[in-house]
Amino acid sequence: MDLSQFPITQKWPAQHPDRIQLYSLPTPNGIKVSIALEELGLPYEAHRVGFENNDQLTPEFLSLNPNNKIPAIIDPQGPGGKPLPLFESGAILWYLAEKTGRLMAADANGDAADAQAKKFETLQWLMFQMGGVGPMFGQLGFFHKFAGKEIADKRPLERYVAESRRLLGVLETRLQGRQWIMGDDYTVADIAIFPWVRTMVGFYEAAELVGMKSFPNAQRALDAFLARPAVQRGLDIPPRQAPGK
């Protein structure tokens, strides 16, 4: 498989061009895709996009994702057997689920219409993460742990804390009586949402701030998510630290 048409391969050469090429870092958005690839068992090759070197701003990376965000992929076996470049973690998750027919809610009765409805319900919750959980939790992290702490006006932090609590409440209600977002079926919706919950309570150190103890269903599902072997493998792909550091 020849991927030389993609300039990104000049900076990150493909040692296995027949495999999905993943350009990423283990951020909440990055690990969504590495976890999905591990869950699906798809052959892939991971390339570390180092933020410390501004790799995401290089011409090679921008040629694949002009929005300069990780993750991005090239699937050498895309639709029609042609290579497919793709960015945006939610789009990549949906593509991988469609490609394999897995990580979607199944229909136990074999009803095609019901299966289609569940498919779009899964997409609905994936969009819930993309449009709500990710942006709001990210802003919470900025104002609580990073440079936002220096801002005297506390209204931005208060806003994002309140909105994060509200979103956790939506998640808590959805998980009442359900093992996963879609019931018994583990899907891309879970893979999208729980890396952000993990980061919010862990890396951002905001569990007490948002009152995580008030959301036992969300905590229970997060623990189950983190216990999955594929999740554990995907959490550090590509490695957070550059080789030799």
PDB file of C-alpha atoms in Angstrom:
ATOM      1  CA  MET A   1       0.000   0.000   0.000  1.00  0.00           C
ATOM      2  CA  ASP A   2       1.469   3.340  -1.103  1.00  0.00           C
ATOM      3  CA  LEU A   3       0.634   6.271   1.202  1.00  0.00           C
ATOM      4  CA  SER A   4       3.185   8.650  -0.299  1.00  0.00           C
ATOM      5  CA  GLN A   5       0.355  10.847  -1.631  1.00  0.00           C
ATOM      6  CA  PHE A   6      -0.145  12.025   1.949  1.00  0.00           C
ATOM      7  CA  PRO A   7       2.506  14.601   2.983  1.00  0.00           C
ATOM      8  CA  ILE A   8       2.108  13.624   6.649  1.00  0.00           C
ATOM      9  CA  THR A   9       3.913  10.360   5.894  1.00  0.00           C
ATOM     10  CA  GLN A  10       7.048  12.362   5.126  1.00  0.00           C
ATOM     11  CA  LYS A  11       7.286  13.426   8.765  1.00  0.00           C
ATOM     12  CA  TRP A  12       5.870  10.211  10.202  1.00  0.00           C
ATOM     13  CA  PRO A  13       6.862   7.413   7.788  1.00  0.00           C
ATOM     14  CA  ALA A  14       4.564   4.403   7.737  1.00  0.00           C
ATOM     15  CA  GLN A  15       6.436   1.279   8.722  1.00  0.00           C
ATOM     16  CA  HIS A  16       3.274  -0.726   8.068  1.00  0.00           C
ATOM     17  CA  PRO A  17       1.403   1.121   5.302  1.00  0.00           C
ATOM     18  CA  ASP A  18      -1.237  -1.599   5.114  1.00  0.00           C
ATOM     19  CA  ARG A  19      -2.411  -0.668   8.630  1.00  0.00           C
ATOM     20  CA  ILE A  20      -4.502   2.258   9.846  1.00  0.00           C
ATOM     21  CA  GLN A  21      -2.162   5.166  10.549  1.00  0.00           C
ATOM     22  CA  LEU A  22      -3.019   6.952  13.813  1.00  0.00           C
ATOM     23  CA  TYR A  23      -1.610  10.416  14.553  1.00  0.00           C
ATOM     24  CA  SER A  24      -2.366  11.215  18.142  1.00  0.00           C
ATOM     25  CA  LEU A  25      -1.402  11.763  21.767  1.00  0.00           C
ATOM     26  CA  PRO A  26      -3.092  10.324  24.895  1.00  0.00           C
ATOM     27  CA  THR A  27      -5.392  13.263  25.581  1.00  0.00           C
ATOM     28  CA  PRO A  28      -9.106  12.633  26.250  1.00  0.00           C
ATOM     29  CA  ASN A  29      -9.855  12.985  22.549  1.00  0.00           C
ATOM     30  CA  GLY A  30      -6.791  11.048  21.462  1.00  0.00           C
ATOM     31  CA  ILE A  31      -7.436   7.973  23.562  1.00  0.00           C
ATOM     32  CA  LYS A  32     -10.975   7.651  22.225  1.00  0.00           C
ATOM     33  CA  VAL A  33      -9.533   6.386  18.961  1.00  0.00           C
ATOM     34  CA  SER A  34      -6.712   4.262  20.382  1.00  0.00           C
ATOM     35  CA  ILE A  35      -9.225   2.589  22.712  1.00  0.00           C
ATOM     36  CA  ALA A  36     -11.653   1.964  19.850  1.00  0.00           C
ATOM     37  CA  LEU A  37      -8.878   0.460  17.739  1.00  0.00           C
ATOM     38  CA  GLU A  38      -7.838  -1.780  20.628  1.00  0.00           C
ATOM     39  CA  GLU A  39     -11.445  -2.821  21.292  1.00  0.00           C
ATOM     40  CA  LEU A  40     -11.955  -3.672  17.612  1.00  0.00           C
ATOM     41  CA  GLY A  41      -8.614  -5.403  17.186  1.00  0.00           C
ATOM     42  CA  LEU A  42      -7.897  -3.502  13.980  1.00  0.00           C
ATOM     43  CA  PRO A  43      -4.253  -3.413  12.887  1.00  0.00           C
ATOM     44  CA  TYR A  44      -2.884   0.100  13.272  1.00  0.00           C
ATOM     45  CA  GLU A  45       0.329   2.044  13.589  1.00  0.00           C
ATOM     46  CA  ALA A  46       0.480   4.887  16.110  1.00  0.00           C
ATOM     47  CA  HIS A  47       2.510   8.051  15.551  1.00  0.00           C
ATOM     48  CA  ARG A  48       3.131  10.452  18.402  1.00  0.00           C
ATOM     49  CA  VAL A  49       2.233  14.082  17.648  1.00  0.00           C
ATOM     50  CA  GLY A  50       4.304  15.953  20.221  1.00  0.00           C
ATOM     51  CA  PHE A  51       2.661  19.122  21.506  1.00  0.00           C
ATOM     52  CA  GLU A  52       5.951  20.092  23.152  1.00  0.00           C
ATOM     53  CA  ASN A  53       7.384  20.440  19.628  1.00  0.00           C
ATOM     54  CA  ASN A  54       4.212  21.930  18.131  1.00  0.00           C
ATOM     55  CA  ASP A  55       4.005  18.938  15.800  1.00  0.00           C
ATOM     56  CA  GLN A  56       0.318  19.681  15.359  1.00  0.00           C
ATOM     57  CA  LEU A  57       1.206  22.993  13.670  1.00  0.00           C
ATOM     58  CA  THR A  58       3.631  21.564  11.119  1.00  0.00           C
ATOM     59  CA  PRO A  59       2.724  21.659   7.422  1.00  0.00           C
ATOM     60  CA  GLU A  60       2.751  17.869   7.331  1.00  0.00           C
ATOM     61  CA  PHE A  61       0.162  17.513  10.087  1.00  0.00           C
ATOM     62  CA  LEU A  62      -1.941  20.382   8.768  1.00  0.00           C
ATOM     63  CA  SER A  63      -2.080  18.625   5.415  1.00  0.00           C
ATOM     64  CA  LEU A  64      -4.133  15.912   7.137  1.00  0.00           C
ATOM     65  CA  ASN A  65      -6.014  18.066   9.636  1.00  0.00           C
ATOM     66  CA  PRO A  66      -6.155  21.782   8.822  1.00  0.00           C
ATOM     67  CA  ASN A  67      -7.796  22.287  12.236  1.00  0.00           C
ATOM     68  CA  ASN A  68      -4.460  21.284  13.876  1.00  0.00           C
ATOM     69  CA  LYS A  69      -6.046  18.935  16.431  1.00  0.00           C
ATOM     70  CA  ILE A  70      -5.379  15.314  17.275  1.00  0.00           C
ATOM     71  CA  PRO A  71      -6.394  12.608  16.587  1.00  0.00           C
ATOM     72  CA  ALA A  72      -6.359  11.999  12.862  1.00  0.00           C
ATOM     73  CA  ILE A  73      -6.076   8.815  10.847  1.00  0.00           C
ATOM     74  CA  ILE A  74      -5.403   7.461   7.402  1.00  0.00           C
ATOM     75  CA  ASP A  75      -7.138   4.174   6.679  1.00  0.00           C
ATOM     76  CA  PRO A  76      -5.362   2.575   3.703  1.00  0.00           C
ATOM     77  CA  GLN A  77      -8.395   0.337   3.234  1.00  0.00           C
ATOM     78  CA  GLY A  78     -11.119   2.941   3.171  1.00  0.00           C
ATOM     79  CA  PRO A  79     -14.350   2.830   1.179  1.00  0.00           C
ATOM     80  CA  GLY A  80     -13.816   1.156  -2.180  1.00  0.00           C
ATOM     81  CA  GLY A  81     -10.378   0.016  -1.048  1.00  0.00           C
ATOM     82  CA  LYS A  82      -9.034   3.562  -1.361  1.00  0.00           C
ATOM     83  CA  PRO A  83      -7.092   5.356   1.409  1.00  0.00           C
ATOM     84  CA  LEU A  84      -9.280   7.563   3.570  1.00  0.00           C
ATOM     85  CA  PRO A  85      -7.863  10.472   5.604  1.00  0.00           C
ATOM     86  CA  LEU A  86     -10.071  11.501   8.501  1.00  0.00           C
ATOM     87  CA  PHE A  87      -9.964  13.894  11.464  1.00  0.00           C
ATOM     88  CA  GLU A  88     -12.294  14.738  14.394  1.00  0.00           C
ATOM     89  CA  SER A  89     -12.438  12.025  17.054  1.00  0.00           C
ATOM     90  CA  GLY A  90     -16.220  11.630  16.871  1.00  0.00           C
ATOM     91  CA  ALA A  91     -16.147  11.186  13.115  1.00  0.00           C
ATOM     92  CA  ILE A  92     -13.336   8.644  13.417  1.00  0.00           C
ATOM     93  CA  LEU A  93     -15.223   6.657  16.069  1.00  0.00           C
ATOM     94  CA  TRP A  94     -18.334   6.578  13.913  1.00  0.00           C
ATOM     95  CA  TYR A  95     -16.335   5.560  10.852  1.00  0.00           C
ATOM     96  CA  LEU A  96     -14.642   2.690  12.688  1.00  0.00           C
ATOM     97  CA  ALA A  97     -17.995   1.471  14.017  1.00  0.00           C
ATOM     98  CA  GLU A  98     -19.507   1.617  10.520  1.00  0.00           C
ATOM     99  CA  LYS A  99     -16.460  -0.062   8.995  1.00  0.00           C
ATOM    100  CA  THR A 100     -16.637  -3.037  11.344  1.00  0.00           C
ATOM    101  CA  GLY A 101     -20.335  -3.157  12.220  1.00  0.00           C
ATOM    102  CA  ARG A 102     -19.335  -3.184  15.876  1.00  0.00           C
ATOM    103  CA  LEU A 103     -19.491  -0.889  18.908  1.00  0.00           C
ATOM    104  CA  MET A 104     -23.071  -0.074  17.972  1.00  0.00           C
ATOM    105  CA  ALA A 105     -26.153  -1.013  19.963  1.00  0.00           C
ATOM    106  CA  ALA A 106     -27.370  -4.405  18.786  1.00  0.00           C
ATOM    107  CA  ASP A 107     -30.961  -5.442  18.186  1.00  0.00           C
ATOM    108  CA  ALA A 108     -31.721  -8.726  19.912  1.00  0.00           C
ATOM    109  CA  ASN A 109     -34.836  -9.332  17.789  1.00  0.00           C
ATOM    110  CA  GLY A 110     -33.174  -8.850  14.421  1.00  0.00           C
ATOM    111  CA  ASP A 111     -35.556  -6.026  13.532  1.00  0.00           C
ATOM    112  CA  ALA A 112     -33.877  -3.834  10.918  1.00  0.00           C
ATOM    113  CA  ALA A 113     -35.905  -0.736  11.768  1.00  0.00           C
ATOM    114  CA  ASP A 114     -35.176  -1.094  15.471  1.00  0.00           C
ATOM    115  CA  ALA A 115     -31.487  -1.603  14.734  1.00  0.00           C
ATOM    116  CA  GLN A 116     -31.477   1.579  12.657  1.00  0.00           C
ATOM    117  CA  ALA A 117     -33.172   3.496  15.453  1.00  0.00           C
ATOM    118  CA  LYS A 118     -30.602   2.270  17.990  1.00  0.00           C
ATOM    119  CA  LYS A 119     -27.817   3.252  15.625  1.00  0.00           C
ATOM    120  CA  PHE A 120     -29.007   6.842  15.563  1.00  0.00           C
ATOM    121  CA  GLU A 121     -29.609   6.821  19.308  1.00  0.00           C
ATOM    122  CA  THR A 122     -25.971   5.826  19.735  1.00  0.00           C
ATOM    123  CA  LEU A 123     -24.973   8.684  17.420  1.00  0.00           C
ATOM    124  CA  GLN A 124     -27.097  11.029  19.530  1.00  0.00           C
ATOM    125  CA  TRP A 125     -25.039  10.244  22.643  1.00  0.00           C
ATOM    126  CA  LEU A 126     -21.796  10.499  20.702  1.00  0.00           C
ATOM    127  CA  MET A 127     -22.858  14.018  19.715  1.00  0.00           C
ATOM    128  CA  PHE A 128     -23.736  14.712  23.374  1.00  0.00           C
ATOM    129  CA  GLN A 129     -20.074  14.211  24.153  1.00  0.00           C
ATOM    130  CA  MET A 130     -18.775  16.143  21.176  1.00  0.00           C
ATOM    131  CA  GLY A 131     -21.025  19.154  21.683  1.00  0.00           C
ATOM    132  CA  GLY A 132     -21.302  19.210  25.466  1.00  0.00           C
ATOM    133  CA  VAL A 133     -19.123  17.005  27.646  1.00  0.00           C
ATOM    134  CA  GLY A 134     -15.828  17.590  25.830  1.00  0.00           C
ATOM    135  CA  PRO A 135     -15.995  21.374  25.423  1.00  0.00           C
ATOM    136  CA  MET A 136     -17.443  22.010  28.889  1.00  0.00           C
ATOM    137  CA  PHE A 137     -15.116  19.682  30.795  1.00  0.00           C
ATOM    138  CA  GLY A 138     -12.186  21.129  28.846  1.00  0.00           C
ATOM    139  CA  GLN A 139     -13.094  24.665  29.874  1.00  0.00           C
ATOM    140  CA  LEU A 140     -13.557  23.508  33.454  1.00  0.00           C
ATOM    141  CA  GLY A 141     -10.027  22.091  33.391  1.00  0.00           C
ATOM    142  CA  PHE A 142      -8.607  25.339  31.996  1.00  0.00           C
ATOM    143  CA  PHE A 143     -10.223  27.567  34.600  1.00  0.00           C
ATOM    144  CA  HIS A 144      -9.686  25.175  37.520  1.00  0.00           C
ATOM    145  CA  LYS A 145      -6.216  23.747  36.953  1.00  0.00           C
ATOM    146  CA  PHE A 146      -4.438  25.814  34.347  1.00  0.00           C
ATOM    147  CA  ALA A 147      -4.063  29.462  33.363  1.00  0.00           C
ATOM    148  CA  GLY A 148      -7.661  30.283  34.201  1.00  0.00           C
ATOM    149  CA  LYS A 149      -6.761  30.187  37.897  1.00  0.00           C
ATOM    150  CA  GLU A 150      -5.033  33.531  37.429  1.00  0.00           C
ATOM    151  CA  ILE A 151      -8.248  35.239  36.320  1.00  0.00           C
ATOM    152  CA  ALA A 152      -9.739  37.259  39.156  1.00  0.00           C
ATOM    153  CA  ASP A 153     -13.281  37.059  37.810  1.00  0.00           C
ATOM    154  CA  LYS A 154     -14.588  33.679  39.004  1.00  0.00           C
ATOM    155  CA  ARG A 155     -17.744  33.740  36.914  1.00  0.00           C
ATOM    156  CA  PRO A 156     -16.235  31.712  34.036  1.00  0.00           C
ATOM    157  CA  LEU A 157     -15.202  28.931  36.412  1.00  0.00           C
ATOM    158  CA  GLU A 158     -18.581  29.006  38.125  1.00  0.00           C
ATOM    159  CA  ARG A 159     -20.331  28.739  34.769  1.00  0.00           C
ATOM    160  CA  TYR A 160     -18.320  25.720  33.640  1.00  0.00           C
ATOM    161  CA  VAL A 161     -18.642  24.001  37.014  1.00  0.00           C
ATOM    162  CA  ALA A 162     -22.417  24.422  36.888  1.00  0.00           C
ATOM    163  CA  GLU A 163     -22.630  23.201  33.298  1.00  0.00           C
ATOM    164  CA  SER A 164     -20.358  20.215  34.018  1.00  0.00           C
ATOM    165  CA  ARG A 165     -22.567  19.248  36.937  1.00  0.00           C
ATOM    166  CA  ARG A 166     -25.619  19.527  34.726  1.00  0.00           C
ATOM    167  CA  LEU A 167     -24.046  17.296  32.068  1.00  0.00           C
ATOM    168  CA  LEU A 168     -23.047  14.754  34.710  1.00  0.00           C
ATOM    169  CA  GLY A 169     -26.655  14.816  35.864  1.00  0.00           C
ATOM    170  CA  VAL A 170     -27.824  13.989  32.338  1.00  0.00           C
ATOM    171  CA  LEU A 171     -25.333  11.120  32.220  1.00  0.00           C
ATOM    172  CA  GLU A 172     -26.356   9.938  35.698  1.00  0.00           C
ATOM    173  CA  THR A 173     -30.014   9.768  34.719  1.00  0.00           C
ATOM    174  CA  ARG A 174     -29.247   7.964  31.477  1.00  0.00           C
ATOM    175  CA  LEU A 175     -27.222   5.305  33.316  1.00  0.00           C
ATOM    176  CA  GLN A 176     -29.957   4.612  35.856  1.00  0.00           C
ATOM    177  CA  GLY A 177     -30.787   0.941  35.361  1.00  0.00           C
ATOM    178  CA  ARG A 178     -28.330   0.650  32.458  1.00  0.00           C
ATOM    179  CA  GLN A 179     -24.868  -0.880  32.392  1.00  0.00           C
ATOM    180  CA  TRP A 180     -23.713   1.407  29.586  1.00  0.00           C
ATOM    181  CA  ILE A 181     -25.095   4.410  27.718  1.00  0.00           C
ATOM    182  CA  MET A 182     -27.031   2.122  25.376  1.00  0.00           C
ATOM    183  CA  GLY A 183     -27.976  -0.466  27.988  1.00  0.00           C
ATOM    184  CA  ASP A 184     -26.179  -3.803  27.813  1.00  0.00           C
ATOM    185  CA  ASP A 185     -24.299  -2.779  24.664  1.00  0.00           C
ATOM    186  CA  TYR A 186     -20.912  -1.114  24.992  1.00  0.00           C
ATOM    187  CA  THR A 187     -20.613   1.394  22.164  1.00  0.00           C
ATOM    188  CA  VAL A 188     -18.688   4.306  20.728  1.00  0.00           C
ATOM    189  CA  ALA A 189     -20.838   6.547  22.928  1.00  0.00           C
ATOM    190  CA  ASP A 190     -19.134   5.091  26.011  1.00  0.00           C
ATOM    191  CA  ILE A 191     -15.714   5.325  24.368  1.00  0.00           C
ATOM    192  CA  ALA A 192     -16.386   8.997  23.642  1.00  0.00           C
ATOM    193  CA  ILE A 193     -17.763  10.026  27.033  1.00  0.00           C
ATOM    194  CA  PHE A 194     -15.781   8.210  29.698  1.00  0.00           C
ATOM    195  CA  PRO A 195     -12.269   9.405  28.764  1.00  0.00           C
ATOM    196  CA  TRP A 196     -13.558  12.900  29.480  1.00  0.00           C
ATOM    197  CA  VAL A 197     -15.130  11.888  32.796  1.00  0.00           C
ATOM    198  CA  ARG A 198     -11.834  10.212  33.717  1.00  0.00           C
ATOM    199  CA  THR A 199      -9.862  13.343  32.882  1.00  0.00           C
ATOM    200  CA  MET A 200     -12.251  15.624  34.741  1.00  0.00           C
ATOM    201  CA  VAL A 201     -12.065  13.672  38.008  1.00  0.00           C
ATOM    202  CA  GLY A 202      -8.408  12.679  37.615  1.00  0.00           C
ATOM    203  CA  PHE A 203      -6.119  14.951  35.628  1.00  0.00           C
ATOM    204  CA  TYR A 204      -8.200  18.087  36.197  1.00  0.00           C
ATOM    205  CA  GLU A 205      -8.626  17.170  39.890  1.00  0.00           C
ATOM    206  CA  ALA A 206     -12.200  18.456  39.801  1.00  0.00           C
ATOM    207  CA  ALA A 207     -14.096  15.525  41.367  1.00  0.00           C
ATOM    208  CA  GLU A 208     -14.851  17.432  44.565  1.00  0.00           C
ATOM    209  CA  LEU A 209     -15.545  20.635  42.668  1.00  0.00           C
ATOM    210  CA  VAL A 210     -18.339  19.031  40.617  1.00  0.00           C
ATOM    211  CA  GLY A 211     -19.562  16.785  43.440  1.00  0.00           C
ATOM    212  CA  MET A 212     -18.738  13.480  41.766  1.00  0.00           C
ATOM    213  CA  LYS A 213     -20.026  11.546  44.781  1.00  0.00           C
ATOM    214  CA  SER A 214     -23.503  12.709  43.793  1.00  0.00           C
ATOM    215  CA  PHE A 215     -23.259  10.730  40.546  1.00  0.00           C
ATOM    216  CA  PRO A 216     -22.836   7.060  41.582  1.00  0.00           C
ATOM    217  CA  ASN A 217     -24.070   5.648  38.265  1.00  0.00           C
ATOM    218  CA  ALA A 218     -21.509   7.691  36.337  1.00  0.00           C
ATOM    219  CA  GLN A 219     -18.758   6.625  38.747  1.00  0.00           C
ATOM    220  CA  ARG A 220     -19.781   2.974  38.506  1.00  0.00           C
ATOM    221  CA  ALA A 221     -19.747   3.054  34.695  1.00  0.00           C
ATOM    222  CA  LEU A 222     -16.415   4.912  34.676  1.00  0.00           C
ATOM    223  CA  ASP A 223     -14.875   2.221  36.880  1.00  0.00           C
ATOM    224  CA  ALA A 224     -16.214  -0.516  34.592  1.00  0.00           C
ATOM    225  CA  PHE A 225     -14.862   1.328  31.564  1.00  0.00           C
ATOM    226  CA  LEU A 226     -11.383   1.690  33.059  1.00  0.00           C
ATOM    227  CA  ALA A 227     -11.322  -2.005  33.994  1.00  0.00           C
ATOM    228  CA  ARG A 228     -11.573  -3.122  30.363  1.00  0.00           C
ATOM    229  CA  PRO A 229      -8.230  -4.500  29.065  1.00  0.00           C
ATOM    230  CA  ALA A 230      -8.535  -2.666  25.728  1.00  0.00           C
ATOM    231  CA  VAL A 231      -9.128   0.594  27.569  1.00  0.00           C
ATOM    232  CA  GLN A 232      -6.093   0.034  29.756  1.00  0.00           C
ATOM    233  CA  ARG A 233      -3.961  -0.565  26.669  1.00  0.00           C
ATOM    234  CA  GLY A 234      -5.342   2.436  24.820  1.00  0.00           C
ATOM    235  CA  LEU A 235      -4.774   4.934  27.622  1.00  0.00           C
ATOM    236  CA  ASP A 236      -1.090   5.412  26.742  1.00  0.00           C
ATOM    237  CA  ILE A 237      -1.098   5.083  22.954  1.00  0.00           C
ATOM    238  CA  PRO A 238       0.959   6.755  21.648  1.00  0.00           C
ATOM    239  CA  PRO A 239       3.100   7.143  24.797  1.00  0.00           C
ATOM    240  CA  ARG A 240       2.583  10.471  26.550  1.00  0.00           C
ATOM    241  CA  GLN A 241       6.315  10.952  26.991  1.00  0.00           C
ATOM    242  CA  ALA A 242       8.588  11.245  23.984  1.00  0.00           C
ATOM    243  CA  PRO A 243      11.074   8.373  23.602  1.00  0.00           C
ATOM    244  CA  GLY A 244      14.130   8.900  25.756  1.00  0.00           C
ATOM    245  CA  LYS A 245      12.434  11.299  28.156  1.00  0.00           C
TER     246      LYS A 245
END
